PDB file of C-alpha atoms in Angstrom:
ATOM      1  CA  MET W  28     209.051 141.786  91.781  1.00 81.00           C
ATOM      2  CA  LEU W  29     207.635 139.098  89.661  1.00 95.00           C
ATOM      3  CA  SER W  30     209.281 136.600  88.140  1.00 97.00           C
ATOM      4  CA  ALA W  31     209.241 135.700  83.987  1.00 97.00           C
ATOM      5  CA  GLU W  32     208.794 131.992  84.985  1.00 98.00           C
ATOM      6  CA  LYS W  33     205.988 132.781  87.441  1.00 98.00           C
ATOM      7  CA  ILE W  34     204.038 135.768  85.173  1.00 98.00           C
ATOM      8  CA  ARG W  35     204.098 133.240  82.249  1.00 98.00           C
ATOM      9  CA  GLU W  36     202.768 130.404  84.928  1.00 98.00           C
ATOM     10  CA  MET W  37     199.776 133.017  85.456  1.00 98.00           C
ATOM     11  CA  LYS W  38     199.380 134.149  81.740  1.00 98.00           C
ATOM     12  CA  VAL W  39     199.467 129.771  80.503  1.00 98.00           C
ATOM     13  CA  PHE W  40     196.506 129.143  83.676  1.00 98.00           C
ATOM     14  CA  SER W  41     194.522 131.595  82.593  1.00 98.00           C
ATOM     15  CA  LYS W  42     193.984 130.437  79.474  1.00 98.00           C
ATOM     16  CA  GLN W  43     193.693 126.745  80.311  1.00 98.00           C
ATOM     17  CA  VAL W  44     190.951 128.230  82.867  1.00 98.00           C
ATOM     18  CA  GLN W  45     189.581 130.051  79.733  1.00 98.00           C
ATOM     19  CA  MET W  46     189.445 126.668  77.393  1.00 98.00           C
ATOM     20  CA  GLU W  47     187.851 124.939  80.524  1.00 98.00           C
ATOM     21  CA  VAL W  48     185.285 127.462  80.667  1.00 98.00           C
ATOM     22  CA  VAL W  49     184.565 127.226  76.957  1.00 98.00           C
ATOM     23  CA  LYS W  50     184.125 123.825  76.870  1.00 98.00           C
ATOM     24  CA  MET W  51     181.850 123.938  80.140  1.00 98.00           C
ATOM     25  CA  ILE W  52     179.542 126.146  78.070  1.00 98.00           C
ATOM     26  CA  ALA W  53     179.761 124.838  75.102  1.00 97.00           C
ATOM     27  CA  GLY W  54     178.449 121.113  76.688  1.00 96.00           C
ATOM     28  CA  LEU W  55     175.457 123.041  78.583  1.00 96.00           C
ATOM     29  CA  GLY W  56     174.312 124.758  75.348  1.00 95.00           C
ATOM     30  CA  VAL W  57     174.446 128.298  77.179  1.00 95.00           C
ATOM     31  CA  GLY W  58     176.262 130.181  80.227  1.00 95.00           C
ATOM     32  CA  HIS W  59     177.359 132.973  81.671  1.00 96.00           C
ATOM     33  CA  LEU W  60     180.502 133.589  78.916  1.00 97.00           C
ATOM     34  CA  GLY W  61     181.719 136.814  79.183  1.00 96.00           C
ATOM     35  CA  GLY W  62     181.913 137.867  82.516  1.00 97.00           C
ATOM     36  CA  SER W  63     182.999 134.278  83.495  1.00 98.00           C
ATOM     37  CA  LEU W  64     186.287 134.974  80.622  1.00 98.00           C
ATOM     38  CA  SER W  65     186.711 138.724  81.541  1.00 98.00           C
ATOM     39  CA  ILE W  66     188.056 137.289  85.375  1.00 98.00           C
ATOM     40  CA  THR W  67     190.354 134.692  84.942  1.00 98.00           C
ATOM     41  CA  ASP W  68     193.480 136.754  85.099  1.00 98.00           C
ATOM     42  CA  LEU W  69     192.291 138.579  88.057  1.00 99.00           C
ATOM     43  CA  LEU W  70     191.283 134.836  89.502  1.00 99.00           C
ATOM     44  CA  SER W  71     194.927 133.139  88.407  1.00 98.00           C
ATOM     45  CA  VAL W  72     196.728 135.565  89.860  1.00 98.00           C
ATOM     46  CA  LEU W  73     194.691 135.470  93.042  1.00 99.00           C
ATOM     47  CA  TYR W  74     195.208 131.700  92.789  1.00 98.00           C
ATOM     48  CA  CYS W  75     198.597 131.004  91.387  1.00 98.00           C
ATOM     49  CA  ASN W  76     200.295 133.843  93.660  1.00 98.00           C
ATOM     50  CA  GLN W  77     198.037 136.002  96.613  1.00 98.00           C
ATOM     51  CA  MET W  78     195.829 133.613  98.374  1.00 98.00           C
ATOM     52  CA  ARG W  79     196.634 131.074 101.034  1.00 98.00           C
ATOM     53  CA  TYR W  80     194.414 127.648  99.693  1.00 98.00           C
ATOM     54  CA  GLU W  81     194.633 123.550 100.140  1.00 98.00           C
ATOM     55  CA  PRO W  82     192.776 122.083  97.483  1.00 98.00           C
ATOM     56  CA  LYS W  83     192.479 119.272 100.094  1.00 98.00           C
ATOM     57  CA  ASN W  84     191.057 120.899 103.371  1.00 98.00           C
ATOM     58  CA  PRO W  85     188.981 123.825 101.151  1.00 98.00           C
ATOM     59  CA  ARG W  86     187.503 124.623 104.983  1.00 98.00           C
ATOM     60  CA  TRP W  87     190.879 125.159 106.275  1.00 98.00           C
ATOM     61  CA  GLU W  88     190.678 127.938 108.927  1.00 97.00           C
ATOM     62  CA  GLY W  89     193.942 129.931 107.972  1.00 98.00           C
ATOM     63  CA  ARG W  90     192.871 129.842 104.326  1.00 98.00           C
ATOM     64  CA  ASP W  91     192.602 133.531 102.456  1.00 98.00           C
ATOM     65  CA  TRP W  92     188.447 133.878 101.954  1.00 98.00           C
ATOM     66  CA  LEU W  93     187.265 134.822  97.990  1.00 98.00           C
ATOM     67  CA  VAL W  94     183.632 136.253  97.834  1.00 98.00           C
ATOM     68  CA  LEU W  95     182.745 136.206  94.053  1.00 98.00           C
ATOM     69  CA  SER W  96     179.893 138.428  94.483  1.00 98.00           C
ATOM     70  CA  LYS W  97     179.516 138.475  90.970  1.00 97.00           C
ATOM     71  CA  GLY W  98     178.119 135.215  91.648  1.00 97.00           C
ATOM     72  CA  HIS W  99     177.011 134.193  87.754  1.00 97.00           C
ATOM     73  CA  ALA W 100     180.839 133.901  86.703  1.00 98.00           C
ATOM     74  CA  GLY W 101     180.612 131.010  88.290  1.00 98.00           C
ATOM     75  CA  PRO W 102     182.027 129.030  85.538  1.00 98.00           C
ATOM     76  CA  ALA W 103     185.282 130.365  86.210  1.00 98.00           C
ATOM     77  CA  LEU W 104     185.736 129.995  89.565  1.00 98.00           C
ATOM     78  CA  TYR W 105     184.954 126.015  88.880  1.00 98.00           C
ATOM     79  CA  ALA W 106     187.182 126.015  86.123  1.00 98.00           C
ATOM     80  CA  THR W 107     190.079 127.714  88.688  1.00 99.00           C
ATOM     81  CA  LEU W 108     189.309 125.397  91.351  1.00 99.00           C
ATOM     82  CA  ALA W 109     189.115 122.501  89.299  1.00 98.00           C
ATOM     83  CA  LEU W 110     192.528 123.040  88.248  1.00 98.00           C
ATOM     84  CA  LYS W 111     193.960 123.789  91.112  1.00 98.00           C
ATOM     85  CA  GLY W 112     192.651 120.597  92.976  1.00 98.00           C
ATOM     86  CA  PHE W 113     189.539 121.062  94.633  1.00 98.00           C
ATOM     87  CA  PHE W 114     187.596 118.482  92.914  1.00 98.00           C
ATOM     88  CA  PRO W 115     187.890 116.441  89.458  1.00 98.00           C
ATOM     89  CA  VAL W 116     187.939 118.390  86.284  1.00 98.00           C
ATOM     90  CA  SER W 117     186.053 115.602  84.769  1.00 98.00           C
ATOM     91  CA  GLU W 118     183.167 117.449  87.158  1.00 98.00           C
ATOM     92  CA  LEU W 119     182.755 120.434  85.217  1.00 98.00           C
ATOM     93  CA  ALA W 120     180.846 118.621  82.505  1.00 98.00           C
ATOM     94  CA  THR W 121     178.226 118.713  85.082  1.00 98.00           C
ATOM     95  CA  LEU W 122     177.568 123.175  84.793  1.00 98.00           C
ATOM     96  CA  ASN W 123     173.958 123.737  86.178  1.00 97.00           C
ATOM     97  CA  ARG W 124     172.406 119.848  85.319  1.00 97.00           C
ATOM     98  CA  PRO W 125     170.922 118.022  87.326  1.00 96.00           C
ATOM     99  CA  HIS W 126     171.844 117.088  90.759  1.00 96.00           C
ATOM    100  CA  THR W 127     174.994 118.792  89.958  1.00 98.00           C
ATOM    101  CA  ASN W 128     177.305 120.728  92.572  1.00 98.00           C
ATOM    102  CA  LEU W 129     178.406 123.549  89.772  1.00 98.00           C
ATOM    103  CA  PRO W 130     174.790 125.123  89.832  1.00 97.00           C
ATOM    104  CA  SER W 131     174.786 128.796  87.750  1.00 95.00           C
ATOM    105  CA  HIS W 132     175.198 131.137  90.474  1.00 97.00           C
ATOM    106  CA  VAL W 133     177.923 129.519  92.989  1.00 98.00           C
ATOM    107  CA  ASP W 134     176.728 128.155  96.164  1.00 98.00           C
ATOM    108  CA  ARG W 135     178.769 127.424  99.598  1.00 98.00           C
ATOM    109  CA  THR W 136     176.524 124.735 100.582  1.00 98.00           C
ATOM    110  CA  LYS W 137     177.593 122.450  97.054  1.00 98.00           C
ATOM    111  CA  THR W 138     181.111 123.278  95.178  1.00 98.00           C
ATOM    112  CA  PRO W 139     184.144 122.664  97.618  1.00 98.00           C
ATOM    113  CA  GLY W 140     186.254 125.658  97.483  1.00 98.00           C
ATOM    114  CA  VAL W 141     183.623 128.287  97.040  1.00 98.00           C
ATOM    115  CA  ASP W 142     183.298 130.365 100.317  1.00 98.00           C
ATOM    116  CA  MET W 143     180.361 132.244  99.620  1.00 98.00           C
ATOM    117  CA  THR W 144     177.254 131.667  98.088  1.00 98.00           C
ATOM    118  CA  CYS W 145     176.253 134.862  95.434  1.00 97.00           C
ATOM    119  CA  GLY W 146     174.022 135.530  92.924  1.00 91.00           C
ATOM    120  CA  SER W 147     171.566 138.613  93.938  1.00 94.00           C
ATOM    121  CA  LEU W 148     173.528 140.871  92.801  1.00 95.00           C
ATOM    122  CA  GLY W 149     175.292 143.258  96.117  1.00 96.00           C
ATOM    123  CA  GLN W 150     174.643 140.551  98.551  1.00 96.00           C
ATOM    124  CA  GLY W 151     178.133 139.478  98.642  1.00 98.00           C
ATOM    125  CA  ALA W 152     179.173 142.987  99.317  1.00 98.00           C
ATOM    126  CA  SER W 153     177.771 142.509 102.566  1.00 98.00           C
ATOM    127  CA  ALA W 154     179.106 139.516 102.982  1.00 98.00           C
ATOM    128  CA  ALA W 155     182.603 139.759 102.683  1.00 98.00           C
ATOM    129  CA  ALA W 156     182.296 143.035 104.810  1.00 98.00           C
ATOM    130  CA  GLY W 157     181.016 140.763 107.351  1.00 98.00           C
ATOM    131  CA  ILE W 158     183.232 138.003 106.970  1.00 98.00           C
ATOM    132  CA  ALA W 159     186.379 140.827 107.191  1.00 98.00           C
ATOM    133  CA  LEU W 160     184.941 141.955 110.372  1.00 98.00           C
ATOM    134  CA  ALA W 161     184.658 138.713 112.034  1.00 98.00           C
ATOM    135  CA  LEU W 162     188.183 137.575 111.068  1.00 98.00           C
ATOM    136  CA  ARG W 163     189.843 140.554 112.276  1.00 98.00           C
ATOM    137  CA  LEU W 164     187.464 140.454 115.794  1.00 98.00           C
ATOM    138  CA  ASP W 165     189.245 136.229 116.259  1.00 98.00           C
ATOM    139  CA  HIS W 166     192.500 138.476 115.934  1.00 98.00           C
ATOM    140  CA  LYS W 167     193.386 136.609 112.598  1.00 98.00           C
ATOM    141  CA  ASP W 168     194.759 137.782 109.659  1.00 97.00           C
ATOM    142  CA  ASN W 169     193.199 135.806 106.730  1.00 98.00           C
ATOM    143  CA  ARG W 170     192.303 138.129 103.886  1.00 98.00           C
ATOM    144  CA  VAL W 171     189.085 138.384 102.254  1.00 99.00           C
ATOM    145  CA  PHE W 172     189.315 139.130  98.686  1.00 99.00           C
ATOM    146  CA  ALA W 173     185.594 139.848  96.343  1.00 98.00           C
ATOM    147  CA  VAL W 174     184.683 140.741  92.903  1.00 98.00           C
ATOM    148  CA  PHE W 175     181.859 142.498  91.624  1.00 98.00           C
ATOM    149  CA  GLY W 176     181.093 143.140  88.594  1.00 98.00           C
ATOM    150  CA  ASP W 177     180.218 147.024  87.203  1.00 97.00           C
ATOM    151  CA  GLY W 178     176.779 146.150  86.201  1.00 96.00           C
ATOM    152  CA  GLU W 179     176.396 144.791  89.709  1.00 97.00           C
ATOM    153  CA  ILE W 180     177.885 148.217  91.662  1.00 98.00           C
ATOM    154  CA  ASP W 181     174.803 150.251  90.527  1.00 97.00           C
ATOM    155  CA  GLU W 182     173.261 148.275  93.461  1.00 97.00           C
ATOM    156  CA  GLY W 183     173.240 150.642  96.964  1.00 97.00           C
ATOM    157  CA  GLN W 184     174.036 147.726  99.076  1.00 97.00           C
ATOM    158  CA  VAL W 185     177.283 148.034  97.560  1.00 98.00           C
ATOM    159  CA  TRP W 186     177.820 151.553  98.773  1.00 98.00           C
ATOM    160  CA  GLU W 187     175.962 150.445 102.662  1.00 98.00           C
ATOM    161  CA  MET W 188     179.164 147.703 102.587  1.00 98.00           C
ATOM    162  CA  ALA W 189     181.524 150.575 101.555  1.00 98.00           C
ATOM    163  CA  LEU W 190     180.866 152.954 104.255  1.00 98.00           C
ATOM    164  CA  PHE W 191     180.550 150.450 106.835  1.00 98.00           C
ATOM    165  CA  ALA W 192     184.367 148.774 105.623  1.00 98.00           C
ATOM    166  CA  ALA W 193     185.963 152.326 105.740  1.00 98.00           C
ATOM    167  CA  GLN W 194     184.566 152.852 108.753  1.00 98.00           C
ATOM    168  CA  ARG W 195     185.723 150.126 110.469  1.00 98.00           C
ATOM    169  CA  LYS W 196     189.269 150.140 108.755  1.00 98.00           C
ATOM    170  CA  LEU W 197     188.775 146.375 107.459  1.00 98.00           C
ATOM    171  CA  SER W 198     192.144 146.679 105.913  1.00 98.00           C
ATOM    172  CA  ASN W 199     191.913 143.098 105.391  1.00 98.00           C
ATOM    173  CA  LEU W 200     189.159 143.445 102.419  1.00 98.00           C
ATOM    174  CA  ILE W 201     190.607 144.098  99.558  1.00 99.00           C
ATOM    175  CA  ALA W 202     187.421 144.141  96.570  1.00 98.00           C
ATOM    176  CA  PHE W 203     188.351 144.330  93.249  1.00 99.00           C
ATOM    177  CA  VAL W 204     185.584 145.891  90.165  1.00 98.00           C
ATOM    178  CA  ASP W 205     185.756 143.695  87.057  1.00 98.00           C
ATOM    179  CA  TYR W 206     185.024 146.997  84.804  1.00 98.00           C
ATOM    180  CA  ASN W 207     184.319 145.467  81.280  1.00 97.00           C
ATOM    181  CA  LYS W 208     182.137 148.328  80.533  1.00 97.00           C
ATOM    182  CA  LEU W 209     179.545 146.014  79.441  1.00 95.00           C
ATOM    183  CA  GLN W 210     176.386 144.387  81.021  1.00 90.00           C
ATOM    184  CA  LEU W 211     173.315 142.483  80.715  1.00 86.00           C
ATOM    185  CA  ASP W 212     171.865 144.904  78.297  1.00 85.00           C
ATOM    186  CA  GLY W 213     174.123 147.365  77.106  1.00 90.00           C
ATOM    187  CA  THR W 214     177.094 149.587  77.672  1.00 94.00           C
ATOM    188  CA  THR W 215     177.320 150.852  81.502  1.00 95.00           C
ATOM    189  CA  ASP W 216     177.294 154.263  80.059  1.00 95.00           C
ATOM    190  CA  GLU W 217     174.508 153.801  78.718  1.00 95.00           C
ATOM    191  CA  VAL W 218     172.114 151.911  81.551  1.00 94.00           C
ATOM    192  CA  CYS W 219     174.083 153.596  84.737  1.00 95.00           C
ATOM    193  CA  ALA W 220     176.723 155.330  83.927  1.00 96.00           C
ATOM    194  CA  LEU W 221     178.978 155.016  86.883  1.00 96.00           C
ATOM    195  CA  GLY W 222     181.846 157.682  86.409  1.00 97.00           C
ATOM    196  CA  ASP W 223     185.242 157.516  88.007  1.00 98.00           C
ATOM    197  CA  ILE W 224     184.870 154.183  90.113  1.00 98.00           C
ATOM    198  CA  ALA W 225     187.917 154.877  91.652  1.00 98.00           C
ATOM    199  CA  ALA W 226     187.538 158.351  92.792  1.00 98.00           C
ATOM    200  CA  LYS W 227     184.307 157.350  94.224  1.00 98.00           C
ATOM    201  CA  PHE W 228     185.404 154.377  96.614  1.00 98.00           C
ATOM    202  CA  ARG W 229     188.447 157.022  97.234  1.00 98.00           C
ATOM    203  CA  GLU W 230     185.422 159.774  98.555  1.00 98.00           C
ATOM    204  CA  PHE W 231     183.857 157.076 100.367  1.00 98.00           C
ATOM    205  CA  GLY W 232     187.501 155.933 102.716  1.00 98.00           C
ATOM    206  CA  TRP W 233     188.761 153.496 100.632  1.00 98.00           C
ATOM    207  CA  TYR W 234     192.422 152.994  98.921  1.00 98.00           C
ATOM    208  CA  ALA W 235     191.479 152.663  95.128  1.00 98.00           C
ATOM    209  CA  GLN W 236     193.498 151.682  92.508  1.00 98.00           C
ATOM    210  CA  GLU W 237     192.998 151.076  88.721  1.00 98.00           C
ATOM    211  CA  ALA W 238     194.861 148.356  86.662  1.00 98.00           C
ATOM    212  CA  ASP W 239     194.756 146.643  83.389  1.00 98.00           C
ATOM    213  CA  GLY W 240     192.932 143.926  83.928  1.00 98.00           C
ATOM    214  CA  HIS W 241     194.227 140.906  81.829  1.00 98.00           C
ATOM    215  CA  ASP W 242     197.717 142.020  82.487  1.00 98.00           C
ATOM    216  CA  VAL W 243     199.092 139.607  85.469  1.00 98.00           C
ATOM    217  CA  ALA W 244     201.806 141.822  86.663  1.00 98.00           C
ATOM    218  CA  ALA W 245     199.712 144.642  86.759  1.00 98.00           C
ATOM    219  CA  ILE W 246     196.892 142.990  89.112  1.00 98.00           C
ATOM    220  CA  ASP W 247     199.661 141.186  91.219  1.00 98.00           C
ATOM    221  CA  ALA W 248     201.811 144.743  91.755  1.00 98.00           C
ATOM    222  CA  ALA W 249     198.208 146.469  93.027  1.00 98.00           C
ATOM    223  CA  ILE W 250     196.990 143.736  95.388  1.00 98.00           C
ATOM    224  CA  GLU W 251     200.753 144.192  96.725  1.00 98.00           C
ATOM    225  CA  ASN W 252     200.264 147.964  97.311  1.00 98.00           C
ATOM    226  CA  ALA W 253     197.003 146.915  98.779  1.00 98.00           C
ATOM    227  CA  ARG W 254     197.986 144.805 101.136  1.00 98.00           C
ATOM    228  CA  ALA W 255     200.929 147.204 102.431  1.00 97.00           C
ATOM    229  CA  GLN W 256     197.244 149.188 103.969  1.00 96.00           C
ATOM    230  CA  SER W 257     196.659 148.888 107.663  1.00 96.00           C
ATOM    231  CA  ASP W 258     193.508 151.333 108.034  1.00 97.00           C
ATOM    232  CA  LYS W 259     191.594 150.936 105.023  1.00 98.00           C
ATOM    233  CA  PRO W 260     189.948 148.987 102.757  1.00 98.00           C
ATOM    234  CA  SER W 261     191.323 148.326  99.231  1.00 98.00           C
ATOM    235  CA  MET W 262     189.110 148.622  96.146  1.00 99.00           C
ATOM    236  CA  ILE W 263     190.953 147.718  92.528  1.00 99.00           C
ATOM    237  CA  VAL W 264     189.255 148.986  89.292  1.00 98.00           C
ATOM    238  CA  LEU W 265     190.113 146.399  87.150  1.00 98.00           C
ATOM    239  CA  HIS W 266     190.145 147.649  83.098  1.00 98.00           C
ATOM    240  CA  THR W 267     188.379 144.304  81.634  1.00 98.00           C
ATOM    241  CA  VAL W 268     187.385 143.281  77.841  1.00 98.00           C
ATOM    242  CA  LYS W 269     184.573 141.133  78.369  1.00 97.00           C
ATOM    243  CA  GLY W 270     184.828 137.841  76.561  1.00 97.00           C
ATOM    244  CA  ASN W 271     188.331 138.222  76.749  1.00 98.00           C
ATOM    245  CA  GLY W 272     190.610 135.028  75.256  1.00 97.00           C
ATOM    246  CA  TRP W 273     188.164 134.707  72.224  1.00 97.00           C
ATOM    247  CA  SER W 274     187.767 137.240  69.537  1.00 96.00           C
ATOM    248  CA  LYS W 275     183.901 136.612  68.248  1.00 95.00           C
ATOM    249  CA  SER W 276     182.601 137.472  72.209  1.00 96.00           C
ATOM    250  CA  ALA W 277     185.586 139.843  73.503  1.00 95.00           C
ATOM    251  CA  GLY W 278     183.814 143.059  73.896  1.00 92.00           C
ATOM    252  CA  GLN W 279     180.065 141.940  72.589  1.00 92.00           C
ATOM    253  CA  VAL W 280     177.222 142.559  75.108  1.00 89.00           C
ATOM    254  CA  GLY W 281     175.865 139.909  73.402  1.00 87.00           C
ATOM    255  CA  SER W 282     178.636 137.377  75.498  1.00 92.00           C
ATOM    256  CA  HIS W 283     176.910 138.099  78.724  1.00 92.00           C
ATOM    257  CA  SER W 284     175.518 134.560  78.699  1.00 91.00           C
ATOM    258  CA  ARG W 285     175.595 132.994  74.934  1.00 94.00           C
ATOM    259  CA  GLY W 286     176.431 129.216  74.045  1.00 94.00           C
ATOM    260  CA  LEU W 287     178.861 127.795  71.211  1.00 96.00           C
ATOM    261  CA  THR W 288     178.770 125.616  68.628  1.00 97.00           C
ATOM    262  CA  ALA W 289     181.397 122.710  68.345  1.00 97.00           C
ATOM    263  CA  GLU W 290     182.829 124.811  65.251  1.00 97.00           C
ATOM    264  CA  GLU W 291     182.906 127.671  67.946  1.00 97.00           C
ATOM    265  CA  LEU W 292     184.112 126.120  70.529  1.00 98.00           C
ATOM    266  CA  GLU W 293     186.972 124.420  68.504  1.00 98.00           C
ATOM    267  CA  GLU W 294     187.710 127.998  67.141  1.00 98.00           C
ATOM    268  CA  ALA W 295     187.921 129.435  70.690  1.00 98.00           C
ATOM    269  CA  LEU W 296     190.298 126.521  71.980  1.00 98.00           C
ATOM    270  CA  ALA W 297     192.830 126.882  69.629  1.00 98.00           C
ATOM    271  CA  GLU W 298     192.675 130.802  69.806  1.00 98.00           C
ATOM    272  CA  MET W 299     193.518 130.433  73.151  1.00 98.00           C
ATOM    273  CA  GLN W 300     196.310 127.514  72.717  1.00 98.00           C
ATOM    274  CA  SER W 301     197.277 129.977  70.588  1.00 98.00           C
ATOM    275  CA  ALA W 302     197.867 132.664  72.774  1.00 98.00           C
ATOM    276  CA  ILE W 303     199.747 129.757  75.203  1.00 98.00           C
ATOM    277  CA  ASP W 304     202.019 129.167  72.459  1.00 98.00           C
ATOM    278  CA  SER W 305     203.171 132.543  72.259  1.00 98.00           C
ATOM    279  CA  TYR W 306     203.738 132.550  75.861  1.00 97.00           C
TER     280      TYR W 306
END
């Protein structure tokens, strides 16, 4: 059972990540806002309570791996890594600028703490399963956490991976779908209806759960359930709101990629700080 202090820590950290995200994107002029804001609660749970890592030794062999398959949500991961000490927070201002170590889509060769280069949707799925299998073959107990967008799972490669991971009983693989129900140019129902995602993964042989993706205690509990599995990979479908954290972007298709004016940035930061103050 999580303590009230730990829950508050994770909620505050999520908002701090969101504040860095909007500052980065406002400074650049445009960026993947919506899908970055919708995963900050998940990243907070992972980096505040669930994952093993060493900020000063990002390639530590004992670490758990994170594969951000929805690689365009890099700003959320960059902010998380900076706030956890992988690199200076000041570097966040270089997002997607010439010679940056923080490109638009995550790149393991550039950013300390990024375990896998992702961006071509679906390919992170295969990478995550491959890493999980390699760790298993090496008799290591590291876990692999993988994050997919809901529009991303339109990709057939995701379902090929689902078959493979179940066949290999990769219980060290815990995946998440950021089910905010919006993708680049419409709702997921309009573009390609996904139906019951958890049920689909169960049929593919996975242990599947659903949780409120903005309830840190619920996310943490679902991960604990997944950890208890010994012969199945796990999928946790997180019901989220695209652009969560700022009322002007929440639930808006247009928040997928947009900028913020100076006035909007001030408004967003005030809203997020108000949330922190209320915890």
